[in-house]
Short mmCIF file of C-alpha atoms and ligand atoms in Angstrom, two decimals:
data_model
loop_
_atom_site.label_atom_id
_atom_site.label_comp_id
_atom_site.label_asym_id
_atom_site.label_seq_id
_atom_site.Cartn_x
_atom_site.Cartn_y
_atom_site.Cartn_z
CA MET A 1 5.86 -145.05 100.04
CA GLU A 2 3.05 -147.48 99.31
CA VAL A 3 4.15 -151.03 98.44
CA ILE A 4 1.68 -153.29 96.65
CA ILE A 5 2.52 -156.95 96.05
CA GLY A 6 0.52 -158.60 93.30
CA ALA A 7 0.53 -160.64 90.12
CA PRO A 8 2.23 -158.89 87.17
CA ASP A 9 -1.06 -158.39 85.27
CA GLU A 10 -2.68 -156.88 88.36
CA LEU A 11 0.29 -154.50 88.81
CA ALA A 12 0.00 -153.42 85.16
CA ARG A 13 -3.71 -152.71 85.62
CA LEU A 14 -3.02 -150.65 88.76
CA ALA A 15 -0.33 -148.51 87.09
CA ALA A 16 -2.36 -148.04 83.91
CA GLY A 17 -5.44 -147.28 86.01
CA ALA A 18 -3.59 -144.47 87.79
CA ILE A 19 -2.61 -142.97 84.42
CA GLU A 20 -6.16 -143.36 83.12
CA LYS A 21 -7.59 -141.59 86.17
CA LEU A 22 -5.08 -138.76 85.73
CA LEU A 23 -5.83 -138.32 82.02
CA ARG A 24 -9.63 -138.41 82.46
CA ARG A 25 -9.25 -135.64 85.06
CA CYS A 26 -6.48 -133.75 83.30
CA PRO A 27 -6.19 -134.60 79.56
CA ASP A 28 -3.09 -132.45 79.08
CA ALA A 29 -1.17 -134.18 81.89
CA VAL A 30 2.57 -134.73 81.59
CA LEU A 31 3.64 -138.38 81.76
CA GLY A 32 7.14 -139.68 82.50
CA LEU A 33 7.98 -142.84 80.56
CA ALA A 34 10.56 -145.56 81.18
CA THR A 35 12.14 -148.23 79.04
CA GLY A 36 13.06 -151.71 80.23
CA SER A 37 10.87 -154.78 80.26
CA SER A 38 9.05 -153.99 83.52
CA PRO A 39 6.73 -151.24 82.19
CA LEU A 40 5.81 -153.12 78.99
CA ALA A 41 2.66 -154.68 80.49
CA VAL A 42 1.60 -151.22 81.69
CA TYR A 43 1.95 -149.86 78.15
CA ASP A 44 -0.01 -152.81 76.74
CA GLU A 45 -2.81 -152.12 79.22
CA LEU A 46 -2.85 -148.41 78.27
CA VAL A 47 -3.10 -149.36 74.59
CA ARG A 48 -5.99 -151.66 75.47
CA LEU A 49 -7.74 -148.81 77.33
CA HIS A 50 -7.14 -146.55 74.31
CA VAL A 51 -8.67 -149.05 71.89
CA ALA A 52 -11.46 -150.44 74.06
CA ASP A 53 -12.46 -147.45 76.21
CA GLY A 54 -11.37 -144.46 74.15
CA LEU A 55 -8.65 -143.31 76.56
CA SER A 56 -7.01 -140.46 74.67
CA PHE A 57 -3.45 -139.16 74.86
CA ALA A 58 -4.08 -136.49 72.20
CA ARG A 59 -3.47 -133.60 74.61
CA ALA A 60 -0.94 -135.31 76.87
CA ARG A 61 2.81 -134.74 76.82
CA ALA A 62 5.50 -137.27 77.69
CA PHE A 63 9.17 -137.22 78.70
CA ASN A 64 11.42 -140.27 78.54
CA LEU A 65 13.82 -140.95 81.39
CA ASP A 66 16.99 -141.67 79.48
CA GLU A 67 18.77 -142.44 76.21
CA TYR A 68 21.91 -144.13 74.97
CA VAL A 69 24.56 -141.85 73.51
CA GLY A 70 25.46 -142.39 69.89
CA LEU A 71 23.04 -145.05 68.68
CA PRO A 72 21.98 -144.20 65.10
CA ALA A 73 18.57 -142.52 64.73
CA ASP A 74 16.98 -145.67 63.31
CA HIS A 75 18.56 -148.12 65.78
CA PRO A 76 15.80 -150.28 67.31
CA GLN A 77 17.36 -150.01 70.79
CA ARG A 78 17.49 -146.23 70.76
CA TYR A 79 15.15 -145.50 73.68
CA SER A 80 13.07 -142.97 71.75
CA ASN A 81 12.39 -145.76 69.22
CA VAL A 82 11.78 -148.34 71.94
CA ILE A 83 9.14 -146.16 73.64
CA GLU A 84 7.49 -145.29 70.33
CA HIS A 85 7.33 -148.96 69.36
CA ALA A 86 6.17 -150.18 72.79
CA PHE A 87 3.69 -147.44 73.57
CA THR A 88 3.49 -143.94 72.17
CA GLY A 89 3.24 -144.97 68.50
CA ARG A 90 0.34 -147.27 69.37
CA VAL A 91 -1.90 -144.54 70.82
CA ASP A 92 -2.85 -141.01 69.76
CA PHE A 93 -0.10 -138.73 71.09
CA ALA A 94 0.17 -135.57 68.96
CA ALA A 95 3.27 -135.13 66.82
CA GLY A 96 6.08 -133.65 68.90
CA ALA A 97 4.42 -134.41 72.23
CA VAL A 98 6.85 -137.15 73.25
CA HIS A 99 10.33 -135.99 74.25
CA GLY A 100 13.59 -137.70 75.10
CA PRO A 101 17.16 -136.64 75.83
CA ASP A 102 19.05 -136.23 72.54
CA GLY A 103 21.78 -138.86 72.55
CA LEU A 104 22.89 -137.73 69.09
CA ALA A 105 23.39 -134.04 69.95
CA GLN A 106 26.69 -132.42 68.96
CA ASP A 107 26.72 -130.72 72.34
CA LEU A 108 25.53 -133.30 74.86
CA VAL A 109 25.90 -130.99 77.86
CA ALA A 110 23.67 -128.38 76.20
CA ALA A 111 21.17 -131.12 75.26
CA CYS A 112 20.91 -132.13 78.92
CA ALA A 113 20.25 -128.55 80.01
CA ALA A 114 17.68 -128.12 77.22
CA TYR A 115 15.91 -131.28 78.38
CA GLU A 116 15.61 -129.96 81.94
CA ASP A 117 14.22 -126.69 80.53
CA ALA A 118 11.68 -128.56 78.38
CA ILE A 119 10.38 -130.53 81.36
CA ALA A 120 10.08 -127.35 83.41
CA ALA A 121 8.35 -125.50 80.54
CA ALA A 122 5.77 -128.30 80.35
CA GLY A 123 4.99 -127.72 84.03
CA GLY A 124 6.85 -130.76 85.35
CA VAL A 125 5.94 -134.43 85.27
CA ASP A 126 2.59 -135.39 86.82
CA LEU A 127 3.08 -139.15 86.88
CA GLN A 128 6.43 -140.85 86.33
CA ILE A 129 6.66 -144.57 85.54
CA VAL A 130 10.01 -146.04 86.57
CA GLY A 131 11.68 -149.42 86.71
CA ILE A 132 14.72 -150.38 88.76
CA GLY A 133 18.01 -151.97 87.75
CA THR A 134 19.43 -154.98 89.58
CA ASP A 135 22.07 -152.61 91.02
CA GLY A 136 19.38 -150.22 92.25
CA HIS A 137 19.64 -147.72 89.41
CA VAL A 138 16.67 -145.58 88.48
CA ALA A 139 16.64 -144.29 84.91
CA PHE A 140 20.40 -144.63 84.30
CA ASN A 141 21.50 -143.21 87.66
CA GLU A 142 24.06 -145.81 88.56
CA PRO A 143 25.43 -146.47 92.08
CA GLY A 144 27.42 -143.46 93.22
CA SER A 145 25.14 -140.99 91.45
CA SER A 146 24.56 -137.71 93.22
CA LEU A 147 21.24 -137.82 94.98
CA ALA A 148 20.79 -134.20 93.81
CA SER A 149 21.68 -134.90 90.17
CA ARG A 150 19.95 -133.41 87.14
CA THR A 151 19.92 -134.60 83.51
CA ARG A 152 23.51 -135.35 82.48
CA ILE A 153 25.90 -137.76 80.81
CA LYS A 154 26.55 -140.99 82.69
CA THR A 155 28.76 -144.01 82.11
CA LEU A 156 26.96 -147.32 82.46
CA THR A 157 28.27 -149.97 84.84
CA GLU A 158 29.39 -153.33 83.47
CA GLN A 159 26.44 -154.86 85.38
CA THR A 160 23.94 -152.69 83.52
CA ARG A 161 25.65 -153.29 80.17
CA ALA A 162 25.54 -157.04 80.85
CA ASP A 163 21.86 -156.84 81.91
CA ASN A 164 20.97 -154.90 78.76
CA ALA A 165 23.05 -157.02 76.36
CA ARG A 166 19.94 -159.17 75.83
CA PHE A 167 18.53 -156.29 73.78
CA PHE A 168 21.70 -156.24 71.64
CA SER A 169 21.75 -159.87 70.46
CA GLY A 170 23.43 -160.86 73.74
CA ASP A 171 26.58 -158.97 72.72
CA ILE A 172 27.77 -156.65 75.51
CA ASP A 173 30.19 -154.96 73.11
CA GLN A 174 27.23 -153.50 71.24
CA VAL A 175 25.83 -151.86 74.40
CA PRO A 176 26.95 -148.22 74.54
CA HIS A 177 29.09 -147.09 77.48
CA LEU A 178 27.53 -143.63 77.68
CA CYS A 179 23.97 -142.44 78.17
CA LEU A 180 22.01 -139.30 78.97
CA THR A 181 19.72 -139.67 81.93
CA GLN A 182 17.38 -137.58 84.00
CA GLY A 183 19.05 -137.08 87.36
CA LEU A 184 17.68 -138.31 90.65
CA ALA A 185 16.51 -134.80 91.54
CA THR A 186 14.78 -134.60 88.15
CA VAL A 187 12.92 -137.86 88.81
CA MET A 188 12.13 -136.73 92.37
CA ALA A 189 10.42 -133.59 91.03
CA ALA A 190 7.61 -135.68 89.50
CA ARG A 191 4.39 -135.34 91.46
CA HIS A 192 3.65 -139.07 91.60
CA ILE A 193 6.21 -141.82 90.97
CA VAL A 194 5.04 -145.34 90.14
CA LEU A 195 7.81 -147.95 90.22
CA VAL A 196 7.21 -151.38 88.69
CA ALA A 197 9.53 -154.32 89.39
CA THR A 198 9.00 -157.99 88.67
CA GLY A 199 11.09 -161.12 89.10
CA ARG A 200 13.55 -162.44 91.72
CA ALA A 201 16.49 -160.69 90.05
CA LYS A 202 15.08 -157.43 91.45
CA ALA A 203 14.59 -158.70 95.03
CA ASP A 204 17.80 -157.16 96.47
CA ALA A 205 17.23 -153.84 94.74
CA VAL A 206 13.60 -153.70 95.93
CA HIS A 207 14.64 -154.60 99.49
CA GLN A 208 17.17 -151.75 99.50
CA LEU A 209 14.72 -149.35 97.84
CA VAL A 210 12.04 -149.92 100.48
CA GLU A 211 13.97 -150.96 103.58
CA GLY A 212 17.60 -149.94 103.13
CA PRO A 213 19.30 -146.74 104.27
CA VAL A 214 19.13 -143.84 101.80
CA SER A 215 22.42 -144.05 99.96
CA ALA A 216 23.99 -143.26 96.60
CA MET A 217 25.10 -146.93 96.59
CA TRP A 218 21.46 -147.83 95.91
CA PRO A 219 20.23 -144.76 94.01
CA ALA A 220 16.56 -145.81 94.10
CA THR A 221 16.58 -145.33 97.88
CA ILE A 222 16.21 -141.57 97.29
CA LEU A 223 12.55 -142.36 96.56
CA GLN A 224 12.04 -142.87 100.31
CA LEU A 225 12.18 -139.06 100.56
CA HIS A 226 9.37 -138.53 98.03
CA PRO A 227 5.88 -137.89 99.40
CA HIS A 228 3.99 -139.92 96.79
CA VAL A 229 5.63 -143.11 95.57
CA THR A 230 3.81 -146.30 94.65
CA VAL A 231 5.98 -149.44 94.47
CA LEU A 232 4.33 -152.24 92.48
CA VAL A 233 6.10 -155.60 92.86
CA ASP A 234 5.34 -159.25 92.18
CA ASN A 235 6.13 -162.06 94.62
CA GLY A 236 9.62 -162.58 93.18
CA ALA A 237 10.64 -158.94 93.45
CA ALA A 238 9.08 -158.78 96.94
CA SER A 239 10.81 -161.95 98.14
CA ARG A 240 13.42 -160.14 100.27
CA LEU A 241 11.06 -157.60 101.86
CA GLN A 242 11.03 -157.93 105.64
CA LEU A 243 7.75 -156.05 105.74
CA ALA A 244 6.05 -158.13 103.01
CA ASP A 245 3.29 -159.43 105.31
CA TYR A 246 2.58 -155.92 106.53
CA PHE A 247 2.36 -154.61 102.94
CA ARG A 248 0.00 -157.46 101.97
CA SER A 249 -2.34 -156.85 104.91
CA THR A 250 -2.24 -153.08 104.42
CA TYR A 251 -3.29 -153.41 100.81
CA ALA A 252 -6.00 -155.98 101.65
CA ALA A 253 -7.48 -153.51 104.15
CA LYS A 254 -7.16 -150.47 101.88
CA PRO A 255 -10.40 -148.53 101.29
CA VAL A 256 -11.35 -148.80 97.61
CA TRP A 257 -11.92 -145.04 97.30
CA GLN A 258 -8.30 -144.27 98.15
CA GLY A 259 -6.78 -145.11 94.77
CA LEU A 260 -3.02 -145.00 94.27
C1 GLP B 301 17.41 -149.91 81.91
C2 GLP B 301 16.66 -148.60 81.98
C3 GLP B 301 15.99 -148.41 83.32
C4 GLP B 301 15.24 -149.66 83.72
C5 GLP B 301 16.19 -150.81 83.80
C6 GLP B 301 15.53 -152.10 84.24
O1 GLP B 301 18.68 -149.84 82.46
N1 GLP B 301 17.46 -147.47 81.70
O2 GLP B 301 15.12 -147.31 83.26
O3 GLP B 301 14.59 -149.47 84.95
O4 GLP B 301 16.74 -150.99 82.51
O5 GLP B 301 15.01 -152.75 83.12
P1 GLP B 301 14.09 -154.04 83.16
O6 GLP B 301 12.74 -153.56 83.56
O7 GLP B 301 14.12 -154.58 81.78
O8 GLP B 301 14.69 -154.96 84.16
#
């Protein structure tokens, strides 16, 4: 696990730079996309690279982490719409290249299995962008999630519904209770995981993620068992890290050729 502490714009450039490097080398790469406010600056930087430097997504494929159950197809907070609005609709992905769990399926269990099959058929995710919830959730894997879980139906915690109420006019009653989410084992199967977290509200979750014991109580801690994770955090999110000075000096001494 590499931890890099930097200003939010620098973190966005690092994450977008890793995706750019991957796509220049492998134009048909499979990207894993996340909602939430943390990755937005990364998506803006990718759009900038698309417009200014011709970075193309025309042959790439993408899989979203999660989706609310039951939001109408045109609801602005439906995660497939959020990702399209924030990122994929602003670049040149081919029609049908961006996938998400189907929160409107008649048979939600079958939709979850089909989603796992689709990721596998695409050859797995090459680079997965993730955020982290204040309770340590990754995608929508809430505390208590099986560390071996696959895409499935989950019930959101009151904490997550309260955190996300800001996207629903501040009204928690409008936030769905149910979601479909990639499981922790699904996320762990990605070849490179890039986690972005900013702001003091994430400090406890980031401390547990990097320095806590691996536990279903803080689902993100499973990432400690992944061989290639990059954790990008600003000063606020890093404010509870005991090893912050070590991470700062490690990054300052990092050879430029190493990349992420
Ligand atoms: C939601 C998403 C997560 C995301 C989390 C944090 O719950 N399902 O994938 O990591 O929000 O969001 P934010 O970055 O806005 O704090």
